[in-house]
CSV table of C-alpha atoms in Angstrom, one decimal:
chain,number,residue,atom,x,y,z
A,1,MET,CA,2.5,-19.7,-42.5
A,2,ARG,CA,-0.5,-21.5,-41.1
A,3,VAL,CA,-0.4,-23.7,-38.0
A,4,ILE,CA,-2.8,-25.1,-35.5
A,5,LEU,CA,-2.1,-23.4,-32.3
A,6,ASN,CA,-3.9,-24.6,-29.1
A,7,GLY,CA,-6.6,-26.1,-31.3
A,8,LYS,CA,-7.2,-23.1,-33.6
A,9,GLU,CA,-5.8,-22.3,-37.0
A,10,ARG,CA,-3.5,-19.3,-36.9
A,11,ASP,CA,-1.0,-17.4,-39.1
A,12,ILE,CA,2.5,-17.0,-37.7
A,13,PRO,CA,5.7,-15.6,-39.3
A,14,ASN,CA,7.8,-18.1,-41.3
A,15,GLY,CA,11.0,-19.5,-40.0
A,16,LEU,CA,10.3,-19.3,-36.2
A,17,THR,CA,12.0,-21.6,-33.7
A,18,VAL,CA,10.0,-22.6,-30.6
A,19,ASP,CA,11.7,-19.8,-28.7
A,20,GLY,CA,10.9,-17.4,-31.5
A,21,LEU,CA,7.2,-18.5,-31.5
A,22,LEU,CA,6.9,-18.0,-27.8
A,23,ASN,CA,8.6,-14.6,-28.1
A,24,HIS,CA,6.2,-13.7,-30.9
A,25,LEU,CA,3.2,-14.7,-28.7
A,26,ASP,CA,4.7,-12.9,-25.7
A,27,VAL,CA,4.8,-16.1,-23.7
A,28,ARG,CA,7.6,-16.7,-21.2
A,29,PRO,CA,9.3,-20.0,-22.0
A,30,GLN,CA,9.8,-20.9,-18.3
A,31,ARG,CA,6.0,-20.9,-17.8
A,32,VAL,CA,5.1,-23.5,-20.5
A,33,ALA,CA,5.7,-26.8,-22.1
A,34,VAL,CA,5.4,-27.0,-25.9
A,35,GLU,CA,4.1,-30.0,-27.8
A,36,ILE,CA,4.4,-30.1,-31.6
A,37,ASN,CA,2.6,-32.9,-33.5
A,38,ARG,CA,2.0,-34.8,-30.3
A,39,VAL,CA,5.6,-34.8,-29.2
A,40,ILE,CA,6.8,-32.6,-26.3
A,41,VAL,CA,9.7,-30.4,-27.3
A,42,LYS,CA,12.5,-30.6,-24.7
A,43,ARG,CA,13.2,-27.2,-23.2
A,44,ASP,CA,16.9,-27.3,-24.3
A,45,ARG,CA,15.7,-27.8,-27.9
A,46,PHE,CA,13.5,-24.7,-27.9
A,47,ALA,CA,16.2,-22.6,-29.6
A,48,GLU,CA,16.9,-25.1,-32.4
A,49,THR,CA,13.5,-26.6,-33.1
A,50,TYR,CA,11.8,-24.9,-36.1
A,51,VAL,CA,8.1,-24.7,-36.5
A,52,GLN,CA,6.9,-26.0,-39.8
A,53,PRO,CA,3.8,-25.1,-41.8
A,54,GLY,CA,0.8,-27.2,-40.8
A,55,ASP,CA,2.2,-28.1,-37.4
A,56,THR,CA,-0.2,-28.8,-34.6
A,57,ILE,CA,1.3,-26.9,-31.6
A,58,GLU,CA,0.1,-27.0,-28.1
A,59,ILE,CA,1.4,-24.5,-25.6
A,60,LEU,CA,0.7,-25.9,-22.1
A,61,GLN,CA,0.9,-23.6,-19.1
A,62,PHE,CA,2.4,-24.7,-15.8
A,63,VAL,CA,-0.5,-24.6,-13.4
A,64,GLY,CA,0.6,-25.1,-9.8
A,65,GLY,CA,-2.3,-24.1,-7.5
A,66,GLY,CA,-4.6,-26.4,-5.7
B,1,MET,CA,-18.6,-57.1,4.7
B,2,PRO,CA,-22.1,-56.2,5.9
B,3,GLN,CA,-24.9,-55.5,3.4
B,4,LEU,CA,-26.0,-52.0,2.7
B,5,GLY,CA,-28.5,-51.1,5.4
B,6,GLU,CA,-31.9,-49.6,4.5
B,7,ARG,CA,-30.8,-46.2,5.7
B,8,GLN,CA,-27.7,-46.3,3.6
B,9,GLN,CA,-29.7,-47.5,0.6
B,10,ASP,CA,-31.7,-44.2,0.7
B,11,ARG,CA,-28.5,-42.2,0.8
B,12,TYR,CA,-27.1,-44.0,-2.2
B,13,ILE,CA,-30.4,-44.6,-4.1
B,14,ARG,CA,-29.4,-42.4,-7.1
B,15,HIS,CA,-26.2,-44.4,-7.5
B,16,LEU,CA,-28.0,-47.7,-6.8
B,17,VAL,CA,-30.2,-47.1,-9.9
B,18,LEU,CA,-27.3,-45.7,-12.0
B,19,PRO,CA,-26.2,-48.1,-14.7
B,20,GLY,CA,-22.5,-49.0,-14.1
B,21,VAL,CA,-22.8,-48.4,-10.3
B,22,GLY,CA,-25.6,-50.3,-8.6
B,23,LYS,CA,-25.2,-52.5,-5.6
B,24,ASP,CA,-22.0,-54.1,-6.7
B,25,GLY,CA,-20.4,-50.8,-7.5
B,26,LEU,CA,-21.4,-49.3,-4.2
B,27,GLU,CA,-19.9,-52.3,-2.4
B,28,ARG,CA,-16.8,-51.9,-4.4
B,29,LEU,CA,-16.5,-48.2,-3.5
B,30,ARG,CA,-17.1,-49.1,0.1
B,31,SER,CA,-14.1,-51.4,0.1
B,32,SER,CA,-11.9,-48.8,-1.7
B,33,SER,CA,-9.6,-46.1,-0.4
B,34,VAL,CA,-8.5,-42.8,-1.8
B,35,LEU,CA,-5.7,-40.5,-0.6
B,36,ILE,CA,-6.4,-36.8,-1.2
B,37,VAL,CA,-3.2,-34.8,-0.9
B,38,GLY,CA,-4.1,-31.3,-0.1
B,39,ALA,CA,-7.4,-30.4,1.7
B,40,GLY,CA,-7.8,-27.1,-0.1
B,41,GLY,CA,-9.5,-25.8,-3.2
B,42,LEU,CA,-9.2,-29.0,-5.2
B,43,GLY,CA,-9.3,-31.3,-2.2
B,44,SER,CA,-12.6,-29.9,-1.0
B,45,PRO,CA,-14.9,-31.0,-3.9
B,46,CYS,CA,-12.9,-34.3,-4.1
B,47,ALA,CA,-13.5,-35.0,-0.5
B,48,PHE,CA,-17.2,-34.2,-0.6
B,49,TYR,CA,-18.0,-36.2,-3.7
B,50,LEU,CA,-15.9,-39.2,-2.7
B,51,ALA,CA,-17.6,-39.2,0.7
B,52,ALA,CA,-21.0,-38.7,-1.0
B,53,VAL,CA,-20.5,-41.8,-3.2
B,54,GLY,CA,-19.5,-43.8,-0.1
B,55,VAL,CA,-15.8,-44.5,-0.7
B,56,GLY,CA,-14.9,-46.6,2.4
B,57,ARG,CA,-11.7,-44.9,3.4
B,58,ILE,CA,-10.5,-41.4,2.6
B,59,GLY,CA,-7.1,-40.1,3.6
B,60,LEU,CA,-7.0,-36.4,3.9
B,61,LEU,CA,-3.4,-35.1,4.0
B,62,ASP,CA,-2.5,-31.5,4.7
B,63,SER,CA,-0.1,-29.8,7.1
B,64,ASP,CA,-1.7,-26.3,6.8
B,65,ARG,CA,-4.3,-24.7,9.0
B,66,VAL,CA,-7.5,-23.0,7.9
B,67,ASP,CA,-7.1,-19.4,7.1
B,68,LEU,CA,-9.7,-16.8,6.2
B,69,SER,CA,-8.1,-16.3,2.8
B,70,ASN,CA,-8.8,-20.0,2.0
B,71,LEU,CA,-12.6,-19.6,2.2
B,72,ASN,CA,-13.3,-18.2,-1.2
B,73,ARG,CA,-12.8,-21.8,-2.5
B,74,GLN,CA,-12.0,-24.3,0.2
B,75,ILE,CA,-15.6,-25.3,1.0
B,76,LEU,CA,-14.6,-28.2,3.2
B,77,HIS,CA,-13.8,-25.7,5.9
B,78,ASP,CA,-15.8,-22.8,7.4
B,79,THR,CA,-15.4,-19.6,9.5
B,80,CYS,CA,-15.6,-21.5,12.8
B,81,ARG,CA,-12.6,-23.6,11.9
B,82,LEU,CA,-10.0,-20.8,11.5
B,83,GLY,CA,-6.6,-21.9,12.8
B,84,ILE,CA,-7.5,-25.6,12.9
B,85,PRO,CA,-5.4,-28.0,10.8
B,86,LYS,CA,-7.2,-28.5,7.5
B,87,ALA,CA,-6.9,-32.3,7.7
B,88,LEU,CA,-8.9,-32.2,11.0
B,89,SER,CA,-11.4,-29.6,9.9
B,90,GLY,CA,-12.0,-31.7,6.7
B,91,MET,CA,-12.4,-34.9,8.7
B,92,GLU,CA,-15.0,-33.2,10.9
B,93,THR,CA,-16.9,-32.0,7.9
B,94,LEU,CA,-16.9,-35.4,6.2
B,95,ASN,CA,-17.8,-37.2,9.3
B,96,ARG,CA,-21.0,-35.1,9.6
B,97,PHE,CA,-21.6,-35.3,5.8
B,98,ASN,CA,-21.5,-39.1,5.6
B,99,PRO,CA,-20.7,-41.0,8.8
B,100,ASP,CA,-20.3,-44.2,6.7
B,101,VAL,CA,-17.0,-43.1,5.5
B,102,ARG,CA,-13.8,-43.6,7.5
B,103,VAL,CA,-11.7,-40.5,7.2
B,104,ILE,CA,-8.1,-40.6,8.1
B,105,SER,CA,-6.6,-37.2,8.8
B,106,ILE,CA,-2.9,-36.9,8.1
B,107,ILE,CA,-1.3,-33.7,9.3
B,108,GLU,CA,1.9,-34.0,7.3
B,109,ARG,CA,3.8,-32.3,4.5
B,110,ILE,CA,4.7,-34.6,1.7
B,111,ARG,CA,8.4,-34.9,1.4
B,112,PRO,CA,10.8,-37.2,-0.6
B,113,GLU,CA,11.5,-39.2,2.6
B,114,ASN,CA,7.8,-39.9,3.5
B,115,ALA,CA,6.1,-39.8,0.1
B,116,ILE,CA,6.0,-43.5,-0.7
B,117,LYS,CA,5.1,-44.5,2.8
B,118,LEU,CA,2.2,-42.1,2.8
B,119,LEU,CA,0.7,-43.5,-0.4
B,120,THR,CA,0.9,-47.1,0.8
B,121,GLY,CA,-2.4,-48.7,1.4
B,122,PHE,CA,-4.5,-46.4,-0.8
B,123,ASP,CA,-6.0,-47.5,-4.2
B,124,ILE,CA,-5.6,-44.1,-5.9
B,125,VAL,CA,-4.1,-40.7,-5.1
B,126,LEU,CA,-5.5,-37.3,-6.0
B,127,ASP,CA,-3.0,-34.5,-6.4
B,128,CYS,CA,-4.7,-31.5,-4.8
B,129,THR,CA,-1.5,-29.8,-3.8
B,130,ASP,CA,-0.8,-26.2,-4.2
B,131,ASN,CA,2.9,-26.1,-5.3
B,132,PHE,CA,5.1,-27.6,-8.0
B,133,ALA,CA,7.5,-29.3,-5.7
B,134,ALA,CA,4.7,-31.4,-4.3
B,135,LYS,CA,3.1,-32.1,-7.7
B,136,PHE,CA,6.4,-33.4,-9.1
B,137,LEU,CA,7.1,-35.4,-5.9
B,138,LEU,CA,3.7,-37.0,-5.9
B,139,ASN,CA,4.0,-37.9,-9.6
B,140,ASP,CA,7.4,-39.5,-9.0
B,141,ALA,CA,6.2,-41.4,-5.9
B,142,CYS,CA,3.1,-42.7,-7.7
B,143,VAL,CA,5.1,-43.8,-10.8
B,144,GLN,CA,7.7,-45.5,-8.6
B,145,CYS,CA,5.1,-47.5,-6.7
B,146,ARG,CA,2.8,-47.9,-9.6
B,147,LYS,CA,-0.1,-46.1,-7.9
B,148,PRO,CA,-2.8,-44.4,-10.0
B,149,LEU,CA,-2.8,-40.6,-9.7
B,150,VAL,CA,-5.1,-37.9,-10.8
B,151,HIS,CA,-3.0,-34.8,-11.3
B,152,ALA,CA,-4.6,-31.4,-11.3
B,153,GLY,CA,-3.6,-27.8,-11.0
B,154,VAL,CA,-5.5,-24.5,-11.0
B,155,SER,CA,-4.7,-20.8,-11.2
B,156,GLU,CA,-6.6,-17.6,-11.9
B,157,TYR,CA,-9.4,-18.6,-14.3
B,158,GLY,CA,-8.2,-22.0,-15.4
B,159,GLY,CA,-7.0,-25.4,-14.6
B,160,GLN,CA,-5.8,-28.8,-15.9
B,161,VAL,CA,-6.3,-32.4,-15.1
B,162,MET,CA,-4.8,-35.7,-16.2
B,163,THR,CA,-4.9,-39.2,-14.9
B,164,VAL,CA,-1.7,-41.1,-14.6
B,165,LEU,CA,-1.8,-44.9,-14.7
B,166,PRO,CA,1.9,-45.8,-14.3
B,167,GLY,CA,3.1,-48.2,-16.9
B,168,GLN,CA,0.0,-47.7,-19.1
B,169,GLY,CA,0.3,-44.0,-20.1
B,170,PRO,CA,2.3,-40.8,-19.7
B,171,CYS,CA,3.0,-39.2,-16.4
B,172,TYR,CA,3.1,-35.5,-15.4
B,173,ARG,CA,6.8,-35.4,-16.1
B,174,CYS,CA,6.2,-36.6,-19.6
B,175,VAL,CA,4.5,-33.2,-20.2
B,176,PHE,CA,6.4,-31.0,-17.8
B,177,SER,CA,9.8,-32.5,-17.4
B,178,GLU,CA,10.8,-30.5,-14.4
B,179,PRO,CA,9.4,-27.8,-12.1
B,180,PRO,CA,9.6,-24.3,-13.4
B,181,PRO,CA,12.3,-22.1,-11.8
B,182,ASP,CA,11.2,-20.6,-8.4
B,183,GLY,CA,9.1,-17.6,-9.0
B,184,ALA,CA,8.7,-18.0,-12.8
B,185,VAL,CA,5.1,-19.1,-12.5
B,186,PRO,CA,2.9,-17.1,-10.1
B,187,LEU,CA,0.8,-19.3,-7.7
B,188,PRO,CA,-2.7,-18.4,-6.6
B,189,ALA,CA,-1.4,-16.5,-3.5
B,190,GLU,CA,0.0,-13.9,-5.9
B,191,ALA,CA,-2.1,-14.4,-9.0
B,192,GLY,CA,-5.5,-15.0,-7.4
B,193,ILE,CA,-8.0,-17.8,-8.1
B,194,LEU,CA,-11.7,-17.7,-8.9
B,195,GLY,CA,-13.1,-19.9,-6.2
B,196,ALA,CA,-15.4,-21.9,-8.5
B,197,VAL,CA,-12.5,-23.0,-10.7
B,198,PRO,CA,-11.0,-25.6,-8.3
B,199,GLY,CA,-14.7,-26.6,-7.8
B,200,VAL,CA,-14.8,-27.6,-11.5
B,201,ILE,CA,-11.4,-29.2,-11.6
B,202,GLY,CA,-11.7,-31.0,-8.3
B,203,THR,CA,-15.0,-32.4,-9.2
B,204,LEU,CA,-13.4,-33.8,-12.4
B,205,GLN,CA,-10.7,-35.4,-10.3
B,206,ALA,CA,-13.3,-37.1,-8.0
B,207,THR,CA,-15.1,-38.3,-11.1
B,208,GLU,CA,-11.9,-39.8,-12.5
B,209,ALA,CA,-11.2,-41.6,-9.1
B,210,ILE,CA,-14.8,-43.0,-9.0
B,211,LYS,CA,-14.5,-44.2,-12.6
B,212,PHE,CA,-11.2,-45.8,-11.9
B,213,LEU,CA,-12.5,-47.6,-8.8
B,214,LEU,CA,-15.5,-48.9,-10.7
B,215,GLY,CA,-13.7,-49.6,-13.9
B,216,LEU,CA,-16.1,-47.3,-15.8
B,217,GLY,CA,-15.6,-45.4,-19.0
B,218,ASP,CA,-12.5,-43.8,-20.4
B,219,LEU,CA,-10.0,-42.2,-18.1
B,220,LEU,CA,-7.9,-39.1,-18.9
B,221,VAL,CA,-4.9,-41.3,-19.6
B,222,GLY,CA,-2.7,-39.7,-22.3
B,223,ARG,CA,-5.0,-36.7,-22.4
B,224,LEU,CA,-4.4,-33.4,-20.6
B,225,LEU,CA,-7.7,-31.6,-20.1
B,226,VAL,CA,-7.3,-27.9,-20.0
B,227,TYR,CA,-10.1,-25.7,-18.7
B,228,ASP,CA,-10.5,-22.0,-19.5
B,229,ALA,CA,-13.3,-20.5,-17.4
B,230,LEU,CA,-13.3,-17.2,-19.2
B,231,LYS,CA,-13.7,-18.7,-22.7
B,232,MET,CA,-15.7,-21.5,-21.0
B,233,THR,CA,-13.8,-24.1,-23.0
B,234,PHE,CA,-12.3,-27.5,-22.3
B,235,ARG,CA,-9.4,-28.5,-24.6
B,236,GLU,CA,-8.2,-32.0,-24.7
B,237,VAL,CA,-4.5,-32.3,-25.5
B,238,PRO,CA,-3.2,-35.7,-26.5
B,239,ILE,CA,0.0,-36.6,-24.5
B,240,SER,CA,2.4,-39.4,-25.4
B,241,ARG,CA,4.8,-41.2,-23.1
B,242,ASP,CA,8.3,-39.7,-23.1
B,243,PRO,CA,10.7,-42.6,-23.6
B,244,ASP,CA,13.4,-40.4,-21.8
B,245,CYS,CA,11.1,-39.4,-19.0
B,246,ALA,CA,13.1,-39.1,-15.7
B,247,ALA,CA,10.2,-40.7,-13.8
B,248,CYS,CA,8.6,-43.3,-16.1
B,249,GLY,CA,11.0,-43.6,-19.1
B,250,GLY,CA,13.1,-46.5,-20.0
B,251,ASN,CA,16.0,-45.4,-17.8
B,252,PRO,CA,14.4,-43.4,-14.9
B,253,ASN,CA,16.9,-41.6,-12.7
B,254,ILE,CA,14.5,-40.6,-9.9
B,255,ARG,CA,14.4,-42.9,-7.0
B,256,LEU,CA,12.6,-42.1,-3.7
B,257,PRO,CA,13.2,-43.9,-0.4
B,258,SER,CA,10.9,-46.8,-0.2
B,259,ALA,CA,8.4,-47.3,2.6
B,260,SER,CA,10.6,-49.7,4.5
B,261,THR,CA,13.6,-47.3,4.4
B,262,PRO,CA,14.0,-45.7,7.8
B,263,GLU,CA,13.7,-41.8,7.6
């Protein structure tokens, strides 16, 4: 299915949770925050929140340096 | 407050003619104060540009000393200052750069016990810290005492910046609810950092602070700006307030000792 991921259209497998999407993208969940359709998904909901076709998804990295 | 002298006018002439700044704006900046927390890669450009524009009082807070490994990016310091506290080295640099500016060097580490006290008396705070504990603490302290904050972070080839106006927009915790587990996210000491990257992001922080002090333009409130130096892109991510945010939500559960509480 097609979603907008970090500002770009992208095809991802159907039926993924947020955890599944991060795994598919090879992104470690502890390193990011995830926003879907302008709402931040709480970390403890990553396993139960499903990505829907057409979702606008932002994967935001923790950036700690100064 | 005394008028701008002729010598000063020359220094600020490009700002004097700039629509939105001018004489009134310069006077306003001269009676303003900014606290820069962290006199490193982000703090360096912040300090220089805030001094250059003639902000009246700049607080430079850092407990570290200048190390040779800092100098790929921390342009406030130099090879002659190795081993000197960064807050002092930075103050020396700024005093030479623009003697009009009063620089207050604060050799301290920001802690839950002293955070609110350290912010008191400044108009806006710049998060130029180099670790997550300090970034979250600074956010919480600013939210609690309703102090404007420009958050930023950098690593490797990228960075992010967001302005927090407590009560008016989301805070850092609305995006990142809590610090990542220790060691989960590599910091520049392990991951490296291209020196020019904090130059870009710190300059954006200084720009936000100046805009805030002058009431100019649109701030990065409710917008996280994400910079990727390799792709050379800036992405703007809209951020909403989290009603359950532990710092700024309807029922916050973070409470830091206030300035009057004895340590």
